[in-house]
Amino acid sequence: MEKTRREIMDRVYLTYLPAKKFKTSCLSAQFITPLRRETASYGALLPLVLQRGTMSCPDIQQLSAAMDQLYGAQINPTIRKRAECQCIGFVASVMDDSFAPQGEKLLEPTAALLGELLLDPVTHGGRFLSSYVESEKANLIDAIRGLKNDKRDWADIRLMQEMCAGEPYSVLRLGDEETAGRITNQSLYVHGQELMASSRVEVIYCGSAEAQRVEDAVLTALAALPRGAQTALPEVQRIQAPDTPRRIVETMDVTQGKLAMGYRCSSDDYPAMVLANLIFGGTSNSKLFLNVRERLSLCYYASSSYARSKNILTVSSGVETADFERAEVEIGRQLQAVQQGDWEDWEQEGALQAIRASLLSLSDSQGALENFYLGQIAAGVEETPEELAAALEQVTKERIVAAAQTVKPDTVYFLRVKEEA
C-alpha cells in the first residue's frame, strides 16, 4: 500500500506511511497554528506542560509507568516552525505489534495515551497546575536565552529577524522571553482550549498496521477533540529583495566573526533551486567550501541553505573581522559563477548524488520520514522522497542557471568581536 493522506475528522488529517522494516511504530499529532509573536511562546509552552501529566496519570512518575507497560513507549513533545506556521504536539514511538512478546496490540493504547496528553491534561479548577506551568516556563525562558550561546545559530537567527522583520517568518518557534514571562496557568489553559478547537491537526503514522486500524485508533483517541471556528493559516509571504541590500553589524563576545547573508529568490522551479543551492554552498564539494574556505582561507566555515516555503537562500560563515569585506565579495563572486553556469559537470553530478542519497536515506528513519512529510504538508506539496529524487534527475544546467539568476541579495548581517568594535 502506498502513502496516503486524507481528512478523517473535521480538519484532522491522517498521513499513512506503511512500513514493515521497522521494529517500532511512529505516531505523531501536530496542531498547525499561525506563527505570531504574541502567541508563539504560548504554543511553545503548551506541550511542555501537557507532558507533565493527565487526569489518569497526574505526574511524570505515573506517566512513565504507563509507558513502561507499553514496553517502553516514548511520547515526546514537539515545537516546530514550518513555513509561517507553528507546529506543536507529540511524537510517539512504540514497539511494533509484530514484535510484541505476547502478540499484544500496542498501537491502540499508545494512541489513547497520546490523546489523553492532548485532551485530558491534569487540571485543577479550570486551569493547569501552577507548579507545572511555572517549572516549564522557567525551562522555556532558559531555552530562549540559550539561543545566544551558539553564536553561529544566533547570527542566522538575527539575519532572519532583520531580513523578515514584520513577517511571521521572523518569529522564533519558541517565542520570546518577555511574552513567556507573562504567561499564567489560567491564560495558558485558555489559549490551549482555543488552539485545540481552532487548529488543523496533522496526524502522521509510520509502521506496519493496516490503514483502517490506524484510522480507528486515531478517531477513538481524538474523539473528545473540540472543533470550533477555524483559524485561517497565513499565506506565505514572498517579498522582493530591496534595490539596495540592508547591512546590519552587531557586536558580541565571540571568538570569531559570524557573517550571515540572505537572498530572495523568485523561481518556482524547486528542483533547480535545490541543485543551484547545493552547487553554490550546500555540500563539501560546493563553490563556497572549495573556494572561499579551502582555496582562499577567508572563512572557518561557509555553507548555504534554501528554504522552499519562503524562497529564501541564506549563507552562513565564520570569518575574522579583517577578512569580512573580502569574504563578502568572494561569496558574491561564487554566486555569480552559479548564475552564469560557470561550473564543471562533476559539480552538478556531485550535488545531485548528495541530495539523492539524502532523500533516499529518509526511508531508514521513521523520525526523518515524519519530519519530512510534516514539512511537505506545511509547504502545500505532496512529493514523496522518491518522486522528488526523480524530479531532480531531470534538471538541466539551463534550468539551474535560470533559477539561480532570480537570486537577489537582501540582507547582510555581521556579528563581530566586541573588542574590535
Short mmCIF file of C-alpha atoms in Angstrom, two decimals:
data_model
loop_
_atom_site.label_atom_id
_atom_site.label_comp_id
_atom_site.label_asym_id
_atom_site.label_seq_id
_atom_site.Cartn_x
_atom_site.Cartn_y
_atom_site.Cartn_z
CA MET A 1 0.00 0.00 0.00
CA GLU A 2 1.24 3.49 -0.85
CA LYS A 3 1.43 6.63 1.26
CA THR A 4 -1.97 8.32 1.66
CA ARG A 5 -3.30 11.47 3.31
CA ARG A 6 -6.96 12.15 3.94
CA GLU A 7 -9.31 14.00 6.27
CA ILE A 8 -10.71 11.62 8.89
CA MET A 9 -12.42 14.22 11.11
CA ASP A 10 -13.24 17.88 10.79
CA ARG A 11 -9.82 19.41 9.95
CA VAL A 12 -7.98 16.31 11.18
CA TYR A 13 -5.79 14.72 8.51
CA LEU A 14 -4.11 11.33 8.67
CA THR A 15 -0.95 10.71 6.65
CA TYR A 16 -0.38 6.97 6.47
CA LEU A 17 3.14 5.71 5.68
CA PRO A 18 3.14 1.90 5.54
CA ALA A 19 6.46 0.34 6.53
CA LYS A 20 7.24 -3.17 7.75
CA LYS A 21 11.02 -2.78 8.04
CA PHE A 22 10.97 -1.09 11.47
CA LYS A 23 10.71 -2.67 14.89
CA THR A 24 8.72 0.32 16.12
CA SER A 25 5.68 2.31 15.04
CA CYS A 26 5.69 6.11 14.94
CA LEU A 27 2.54 8.16 15.55
CA SER A 28 2.55 11.95 15.73
CA ALA A 29 -0.21 14.51 16.24
CA GLN A 30 0.58 18.12 15.39
CA PHE A 31 -1.61 21.19 15.81
CA ILE A 32 -0.87 23.63 13.00
CA THR A 33 -1.35 27.25 14.04
CA PRO A 34 -0.26 30.63 12.65
CA LEU A 35 3.17 31.74 13.85
CA ARG A 36 2.53 35.01 15.68
CA ARG A 37 4.74 36.98 18.00
CA GLU A 38 2.01 37.35 20.62
CA THR A 39 1.18 33.62 20.79
CA ALA A 40 4.39 31.77 19.86
CA SER A 41 5.54 31.44 23.50
CA TYR A 42 2.12 30.09 24.48
CA GLY A 43 2.34 27.50 21.73
CA ALA A 44 5.87 26.52 22.75
CA LEU A 45 4.96 26.19 26.43
CA LEU A 46 1.74 24.22 25.93
CA PRO A 47 3.17 20.77 25.00
CA LEU A 48 5.82 21.11 27.71
CA VAL A 49 3.07 21.48 30.32
CA LEU A 50 0.84 18.83 28.74
CA GLN A 51 3.63 16.25 29.03
CA ARG A 52 3.65 16.63 32.82
CA GLY A 53 0.51 14.57 33.37
CA THR A 54 -3.06 13.58 32.55
CA MET A 55 -6.07 13.22 34.82
CA SER A 56 -5.48 9.46 35.00
CA CYS A 57 -1.67 9.80 35.27
CA PRO A 58 -1.25 13.15 37.03
CA ASP A 59 2.53 13.20 37.31
CA ILE A 60 5.63 12.13 35.40
CA GLN A 61 6.15 9.02 37.51
CA GLN A 62 2.71 7.64 36.71
CA LEU A 63 3.03 8.58 33.04
CA SER A 64 6.38 6.78 32.90
CA ALA A 65 4.80 3.72 34.48
CA ALA A 66 2.03 3.77 31.87
CA MET A 67 4.60 3.91 29.06
CA ASP A 68 6.63 1.15 30.68
CA GLN A 69 3.52 -1.02 30.46
CA LEU A 70 3.71 -0.42 26.70
CA TYR A 71 7.21 -1.92 26.55
CA GLY A 72 8.96 1.40 26.97
CA ALA A 73 6.92 3.53 24.60
CA GLN A 74 8.07 7.14 24.27
CA ILE A 75 5.83 10.17 23.75
CA ASN A 76 7.80 13.38 23.32
CA PRO A 77 6.62 16.97 22.87
CA THR A 78 7.50 18.80 19.66
CA ILE A 79 7.66 22.51 18.82
CA ARG A 80 8.49 23.15 15.19
CA LYS A 81 8.40 26.04 12.74
CA ARG A 82 7.28 25.17 9.23
CA ALA A 83 6.77 27.93 6.70
CA GLU A 84 4.91 30.63 8.66
CA CYS A 85 3.19 28.17 10.97
CA GLN A 86 3.99 26.77 14.41
CA CYS A 87 3.52 23.00 14.67
CA ILE A 88 3.09 21.76 18.22
CA GLY A 89 2.12 18.38 19.61
CA PHE A 90 3.65 15.00 20.35
CA VAL A 91 5.51 12.21 18.56
CA ALA A 92 5.02 8.70 19.94
CA SER A 93 7.26 5.72 19.32
CA VAL A 94 6.23 2.23 20.41
CA MET A 95 7.25 -1.34 19.71
CA ASP A 96 5.59 -2.54 16.51
CA ASP A 97 2.86 -5.06 17.20
CA SER A 98 4.65 -7.70 15.13
CA PHE A 99 7.44 -7.73 17.73
CA ALA A 100 5.27 -7.69 20.88
CA PRO A 101 6.28 -10.70 23.05
CA GLN A 102 2.72 -11.80 23.75
CA GLY A 103 1.23 -10.60 20.48
CA GLU A 104 -0.30 -7.55 22.20
CA LYS A 105 -1.87 -4.70 20.25
CA LEU A 106 0.22 -1.68 21.25
CA LEU A 107 -0.99 0.89 18.70
CA GLU A 108 -4.39 1.49 20.31
CA PRO A 109 -3.24 2.07 23.92
CA THR A 110 -0.38 4.27 22.71
CA ALA A 111 -2.76 6.36 20.62
CA ALA A 112 -5.11 6.56 23.61
CA LEU A 113 -2.33 7.83 25.88
CA LEU A 114 -1.33 10.38 23.24
CA GLY A 115 -4.95 11.53 23.10
CA GLU A 116 -5.03 11.85 26.90
CA LEU A 117 -1.94 14.03 26.93
CA LEU A 118 -3.57 16.37 24.42
CA LEU A 119 -7.18 16.38 25.55
CA ASP A 120 -7.30 15.34 29.19
CA PRO A 121 -4.35 17.04 30.91
CA VAL A 122 -4.19 17.29 34.68
CA THR A 123 -6.00 20.46 35.78
CA HIS A 124 -7.50 21.98 38.91
CA GLY A 125 -10.33 24.48 38.95
CA GLY A 126 -10.32 25.03 35.20
CA ARG A 127 -6.63 25.74 34.85
CA PHE A 128 -3.30 23.96 34.65
CA LEU A 129 -1.38 23.26 37.83
CA SER A 130 0.60 26.37 38.72
CA SER A 131 3.68 24.40 39.75
CA TYR A 132 3.83 22.65 36.37
CA VAL A 133 3.40 25.87 34.42
CA GLU A 134 5.99 27.81 36.41
CA SER A 135 8.53 24.99 36.18
CA GLU A 136 8.16 24.56 32.42
CA LYS A 137 8.00 28.33 31.89
CA ALA A 138 11.41 28.65 33.55
CA ASN A 139 12.74 25.91 31.26
CA LEU A 140 11.33 27.66 28.19
CA ILE A 141 12.86 31.01 29.17
CA ASP A 142 16.21 29.28 29.73
CA ALA A 143 15.94 27.73 26.26
CA ILE A 144 15.16 31.11 24.66
CA ARG A 145 18.10 32.74 26.46
CA GLY A 146 20.31 29.82 25.50
CA LEU A 147 19.85 30.53 21.79
CA LYS A 148 22.62 33.11 22.09
CA ASN A 149 25.10 30.50 23.28
CA ASP A 150 25.64 29.10 19.79
CA LYS A 151 26.90 32.20 18.00
CA ARG A 152 26.60 30.62 14.56
CA ASP A 153 22.93 29.85 15.09
CA TRP A 154 22.39 33.24 16.71
CA ALA A 155 23.77 35.06 13.68
CA ASP A 156 21.42 33.07 11.45
CA ILE A 157 18.50 33.91 13.77
CA ARG A 158 19.36 37.61 13.76
CA LEU A 159 19.62 37.56 9.95
CA MET A 160 16.08 36.19 9.69
CA GLN A 161 14.77 38.66 12.27
CA GLU A 162 16.18 41.57 10.30
CA MET A 163 15.55 40.25 6.81
CA CYS A 164 11.97 39.17 7.54
CA ALA A 165 11.07 41.95 10.01
CA GLY A 166 7.29 42.34 10.02
CA GLU A 167 6.76 38.85 8.56
CA PRO A 168 5.66 35.85 10.64
CA TYR A 169 8.81 34.05 9.48
CA SER A 170 10.90 36.31 11.71
CA VAL A 171 9.24 34.91 14.85
CA LEU A 172 11.18 32.25 16.76
CA ARG A 173 9.50 28.88 17.18
CA LEU A 174 9.94 29.27 20.97
CA GLY A 175 8.58 32.80 21.03
CA ASP A 176 10.25 35.47 23.13
CA GLU A 177 11.26 35.78 26.76
CA GLU A 178 9.03 38.78 27.55
CA THR A 179 5.83 37.08 26.37
CA ALA A 180 6.77 33.80 28.06
CA GLY A 181 7.29 35.62 31.35
CA ARG A 182 3.69 36.92 31.34
CA ILE A 183 2.05 33.51 30.88
CA THR A 184 -0.04 32.20 33.79
CA ASN A 185 -1.57 28.80 34.38
CA GLN A 186 -5.02 30.20 33.56
CA SER A 187 -4.03 32.15 30.43
CA LEU A 188 -2.16 29.10 29.10
CA TYR A 189 -5.18 26.88 29.70
CA VAL A 190 -7.46 29.29 27.85
CA HIS A 191 -5.01 29.51 24.97
CA GLY A 192 -4.75 25.72 24.83
CA GLN A 193 -8.53 25.29 24.66
CA GLU A 194 -8.78 27.84 21.85
CA LEU A 195 -5.90 26.26 19.94
CA MET A 196 -7.37 22.76 20.21
CA ALA A 197 -10.71 23.94 18.86
CA SER A 198 -9.48 26.14 16.04
CA SER A 199 -6.38 24.42 14.65
CA ARG A 200 -5.91 21.97 11.85
CA VAL A 201 -4.46 18.69 13.11
CA GLU A 202 -1.96 16.62 11.16
CA VAL A 203 -1.57 13.01 12.30
CA ILE A 204 1.28 11.02 10.75
CA TYR A 205 1.71 7.27 11.18
CA CYS A 206 4.61 5.10 10.04
CA GLY A 207 4.53 1.38 10.78
CA SER A 208 3.07 -1.97 9.81
CA ALA A 209 -0.54 -1.60 11.00
CA GLU A 210 -3.29 -1.51 8.39
CA ALA A 211 -4.61 1.91 7.43
CA GLN A 212 -8.13 1.31 8.75
CA ARG A 213 -6.83 0.16 12.10
CA VAL A 214 -4.69 3.29 12.41
CA GLU A 215 -7.64 5.49 11.50
CA ASP A 216 -9.89 3.78 14.05
CA ALA A 217 -7.26 4.19 16.78
CA VAL A 218 -6.83 7.89 16.00
CA LEU A 219 -10.58 8.52 15.83
CA THR A 220 -11.03 6.93 19.24
CA ALA A 221 -8.07 8.80 20.76
CA LEU A 222 -9.27 12.18 19.44
CA ALA A 223 -12.99 11.62 19.91
CA ALA A 224 -13.16 14.42 22.51
CA LEU A 225 -11.29 16.92 20.32
CA PRO A 226 -13.25 20.19 20.36
CA ARG A 227 -13.98 21.73 16.97
CA GLY A 228 -14.85 25.40 16.67
CA ALA A 229 -14.32 28.21 14.21
CA GLN A 230 -11.21 27.57 12.14
CA THR A 231 -8.21 29.85 12.43
CA ALA A 232 -7.08 30.51 8.88
CA LEU A 233 -3.44 29.69 8.26
CA PRO A 234 -1.46 32.55 6.73
CA GLU A 235 -0.47 32.54 3.11
CA VAL A 236 3.30 32.51 2.97
CA GLN A 237 4.61 35.99 2.24
CA ARG A 238 7.19 36.14 -0.55
CA ILE A 239 8.83 39.54 -0.57
CA GLN A 240 11.02 41.07 -3.25
CA ALA A 241 14.59 41.98 -2.36
CA PRO A 242 15.25 45.71 -1.86
CA ASP A 243 17.15 47.66 -4.52
CA THR A 244 19.99 48.14 -2.04
CA PRO A 245 20.76 45.26 0.37
CA ARG A 246 20.39 46.06 4.07
CA ARG A 247 23.52 45.88 6.21
CA ILE A 248 23.50 45.21 9.96
CA VAL A 249 26.60 44.99 12.16
CA GLU A 250 26.34 43.97 15.82
CA THR A 251 28.92 43.13 18.47
CA MET A 252 29.12 40.32 21.00
CA ASP A 253 31.72 38.39 22.98
CA VAL A 254 32.64 35.99 20.19
CA THR A 255 35.97 34.41 19.32
CA GLN A 256 35.37 34.89 15.58
CA GLY A 257 33.04 36.97 13.49
CA LYS A 258 29.86 35.49 12.03
CA LEU A 259 28.77 36.59 8.57
CA ALA A 260 25.22 35.71 7.53
CA MET A 261 23.80 36.73 4.17
CA GLY A 262 20.20 36.48 2.99
CA TYR A 263 18.87 36.40 -0.56
CA ARG A 264 15.34 36.44 -2.01
CA CYS A 265 14.53 34.12 -4.91
CA SER A 266 11.64 34.27 -7.35
CA SER A 267 11.96 30.94 -9.15
CA ASP A 268 9.18 28.36 -8.81
CA ASP A 269 11.44 25.63 -10.18
CA TYR A 270 12.11 23.95 -6.84
CA PRO A 271 14.32 21.06 -8.10
CA ALA A 272 16.50 23.54 -9.98
CA MET A 273 16.81 25.81 -6.94
CA VAL A 274 17.79 22.83 -4.78
CA LEU A 275 20.66 21.98 -7.12
CA ALA A 276 21.67 25.63 -7.52
CA ASN A 277 21.98 25.90 -3.74
CA LEU A 278 23.96 22.66 -3.47
CA ILE A 279 26.41 23.74 -6.18
CA PHE A 280 26.75 27.14 -4.52
CA GLY A 281 27.22 26.14 -0.89
CA GLY A 282 25.19 23.11 0.12
CA THR A 283 27.86 20.40 0.18
CA SER A 284 31.55 19.87 0.92
CA ASN A 285 32.15 19.99 -2.85
CA SER A 286 30.39 23.33 -3.27
CA LYS A 287 31.91 26.56 -4.51
CA LEU A 288 31.75 28.20 -1.10
CA PHE A 289 33.55 25.31 0.59
CA LEU A 290 36.19 24.68 -2.05
CA ASN A 291 36.94 28.29 -2.95
CA VAL A 292 36.05 30.65 -0.10
CA ARG A 293 37.04 28.28 2.69
CA GLU A 294 39.68 25.95 1.25
CA ARG A 295 41.44 27.81 -1.58
CA LEU A 296 41.29 31.37 -0.22
CA SER A 297 41.02 30.58 3.51
CA LEU A 298 38.65 33.50 4.05
CA CYS A 299 36.23 31.59 6.29
CA TYR A 300 36.40 28.98 9.03
CA TYR A 301 33.21 27.58 7.52
CA ALA A 302 30.90 28.65 4.71
CA SER A 303 27.68 27.00 3.61
CA SER A 304 24.32 27.89 2.12
CA SER A 305 20.77 26.65 2.61
CA TYR A 306 17.49 27.11 0.77
CA ALA A 307 14.05 27.46 2.39
CA ARG A 308 11.44 26.36 -0.12
CA SER A 309 8.42 27.78 1.68
CA LYS A 310 9.83 31.32 1.70
CA ASN A 311 12.02 31.14 -1.42
CA ILE A 312 14.91 32.38 0.68
CA LEU A 313 18.56 31.39 0.28
CA THR A 314 20.98 32.08 3.13
CA VAL A 315 24.74 31.86 3.62
CA SER A 316 26.34 31.15 6.99
CA SER A 317 30.05 31.68 7.55
CA GLY A 318 32.64 32.30 10.25
CA VAL A 319 35.24 34.95 9.44
CA GLU A 320 37.87 37.14 11.04
CA THR A 321 36.84 40.79 11.15
CA ALA A 322 39.79 41.71 8.95
CA ASP A 323 38.52 39.33 6.25
CA PHE A 324 34.85 40.35 6.46
CA GLU A 325 34.70 42.50 3.32
CA ARG A 326 36.83 40.17 1.22
CA ALA A 327 34.71 37.19 2.27
CA GLU A 328 31.50 39.02 1.43
CA VAL A 329 32.80 39.95 -2.03
CA GLU A 330 34.05 36.43 -2.72
CA ILE A 331 30.76 34.84 -1.65
CA GLY A 332 29.06 37.16 -4.14
CA ARG A 333 31.51 36.05 -6.84
CA GLN A 334 30.73 32.40 -6.24
CA LEU A 335 27.00 33.06 -6.51
CA GLN A 336 27.62 34.95 -9.74
CA ALA A 337 29.52 31.94 -11.09
CA VAL A 338 26.49 29.73 -10.47
CA GLN A 339 24.23 32.32 -12.11
CA GLN A 340 26.48 32.27 -15.18
CA GLY A 341 26.65 28.48 -15.38
CA ASP A 342 30.34 28.50 -14.55
CA TRP A 343 30.76 25.02 -13.14
CA GLU A 344 32.03 21.62 -14.23
CA ASP A 345 29.85 18.59 -14.88
CA TRP A 346 31.26 16.85 -11.81
CA GLU A 347 30.00 19.67 -9.58
CA GLN A 348 26.41 19.22 -10.76
CA GLU A 349 26.67 15.45 -10.59
CA GLY A 350 28.12 15.63 -7.07
CA ALA A 351 25.26 17.87 -5.95
CA LEU A 352 22.73 15.50 -7.48
CA GLN A 353 24.31 12.46 -5.82
CA ALA A 354 24.34 14.21 -2.43
CA ILE A 355 20.67 15.18 -2.47
CA ARG A 356 19.62 11.83 -3.90
CA ALA A 357 21.41 9.97 -1.12
CA SER A 358 19.88 12.30 1.47
CA LEU A 359 16.35 11.80 0.15
CA LEU A 360 16.56 8.05 -0.24
CA SER A 361 18.07 7.66 3.25
CA LEU A 362 14.89 9.13 4.74
CA SER A 363 13.27 5.72 4.42
CA ASP A 364 15.73 4.40 7.04
CA SER A 365 14.30 6.56 9.84
CA GLN A 366 10.71 6.91 10.96
CA GLY A 367 11.53 10.20 12.65
CA ALA A 368 13.09 11.58 9.48
CA LEU A 369 10.07 10.48 7.43
CA GLU A 370 7.65 12.10 9.88
CA ASN A 371 9.62 15.34 9.82
CA PHE A 372 9.89 15.32 6.01
CA TYR A 373 6.17 14.82 5.44
CA LEU A 374 5.23 17.46 8.01
CA GLY A 375 7.40 19.89 6.07
CA GLN A 376 5.79 18.85 2.79
CA ILE A 377 2.33 19.34 4.23
CA ALA A 378 3.24 22.78 5.57
CA ALA A 379 4.61 23.77 2.15
CA GLY A 380 1.43 22.53 0.45
CA VAL A 381 3.18 19.90 -1.67
CA GLU A 382 2.86 16.15 -1.81
CA GLU A 383 6.01 14.72 -3.41
CA THR A 384 7.43 11.64 -1.83
CA PRO A 385 11.23 11.48 -1.38
CA GLU A 386 11.37 9.12 -4.36
CA GLU A 387 9.32 11.48 -6.56
CA LEU A 388 11.48 14.43 -5.60
CA ALA A 389 14.64 12.45 -6.32
CA ALA A 390 13.26 11.54 -9.76
CA ALA A 391 12.40 15.19 -10.47
CA LEU A 392 15.93 16.24 -9.57
CA GLU A 393 17.31 13.74 -12.08
CA GLN A 394 15.57 15.65 -14.89
CA VAL A 395 17.03 19.06 -14.06
CA THR A 396 19.25 20.55 -16.76
CA LYS A 397 22.07 23.03 -16.44
CA GLU A 398 19.92 25.63 -18.18
CA ARG A 399 17.19 25.26 -15.56
CA ILE A 400 19.70 25.67 -12.73
CA VAL A 401 21.09 28.84 -14.30
CA ALA A 402 17.60 30.27 -14.85
CA ALA A 403 16.67 29.57 -11.22
CA ALA A 404 19.93 30.97 -9.85
CA GLN A 405 19.52 34.18 -11.82
CA THR A 406 16.41 35.01 -9.77
CA VAL A 407 18.51 35.13 -6.56
CA LYS A 408 18.88 38.73 -5.34
CA PRO A 409 20.75 39.98 -2.24
CA ASP A 410 18.50 41.21 0.57
CA THR A 411 20.38 41.50 3.88
CA VAL A 412 23.95 41.21 5.14
CA TYR A 413 24.39 40.60 8.87
CA PHE A 414 27.78 40.61 10.58
CA LEU A 415 28.32 39.68 14.22
CA ARG A 416 31.77 40.94 15.13
CA VAL A 417 34.11 40.63 18.07
CA LYS A 418 33.17 43.16 20.75
CA GLU A 419 36.68 44.42 21.45
CA GLU A 420 37.17 45.28 17.80
CA ALA A 421 34.09 47.49 17.52
#
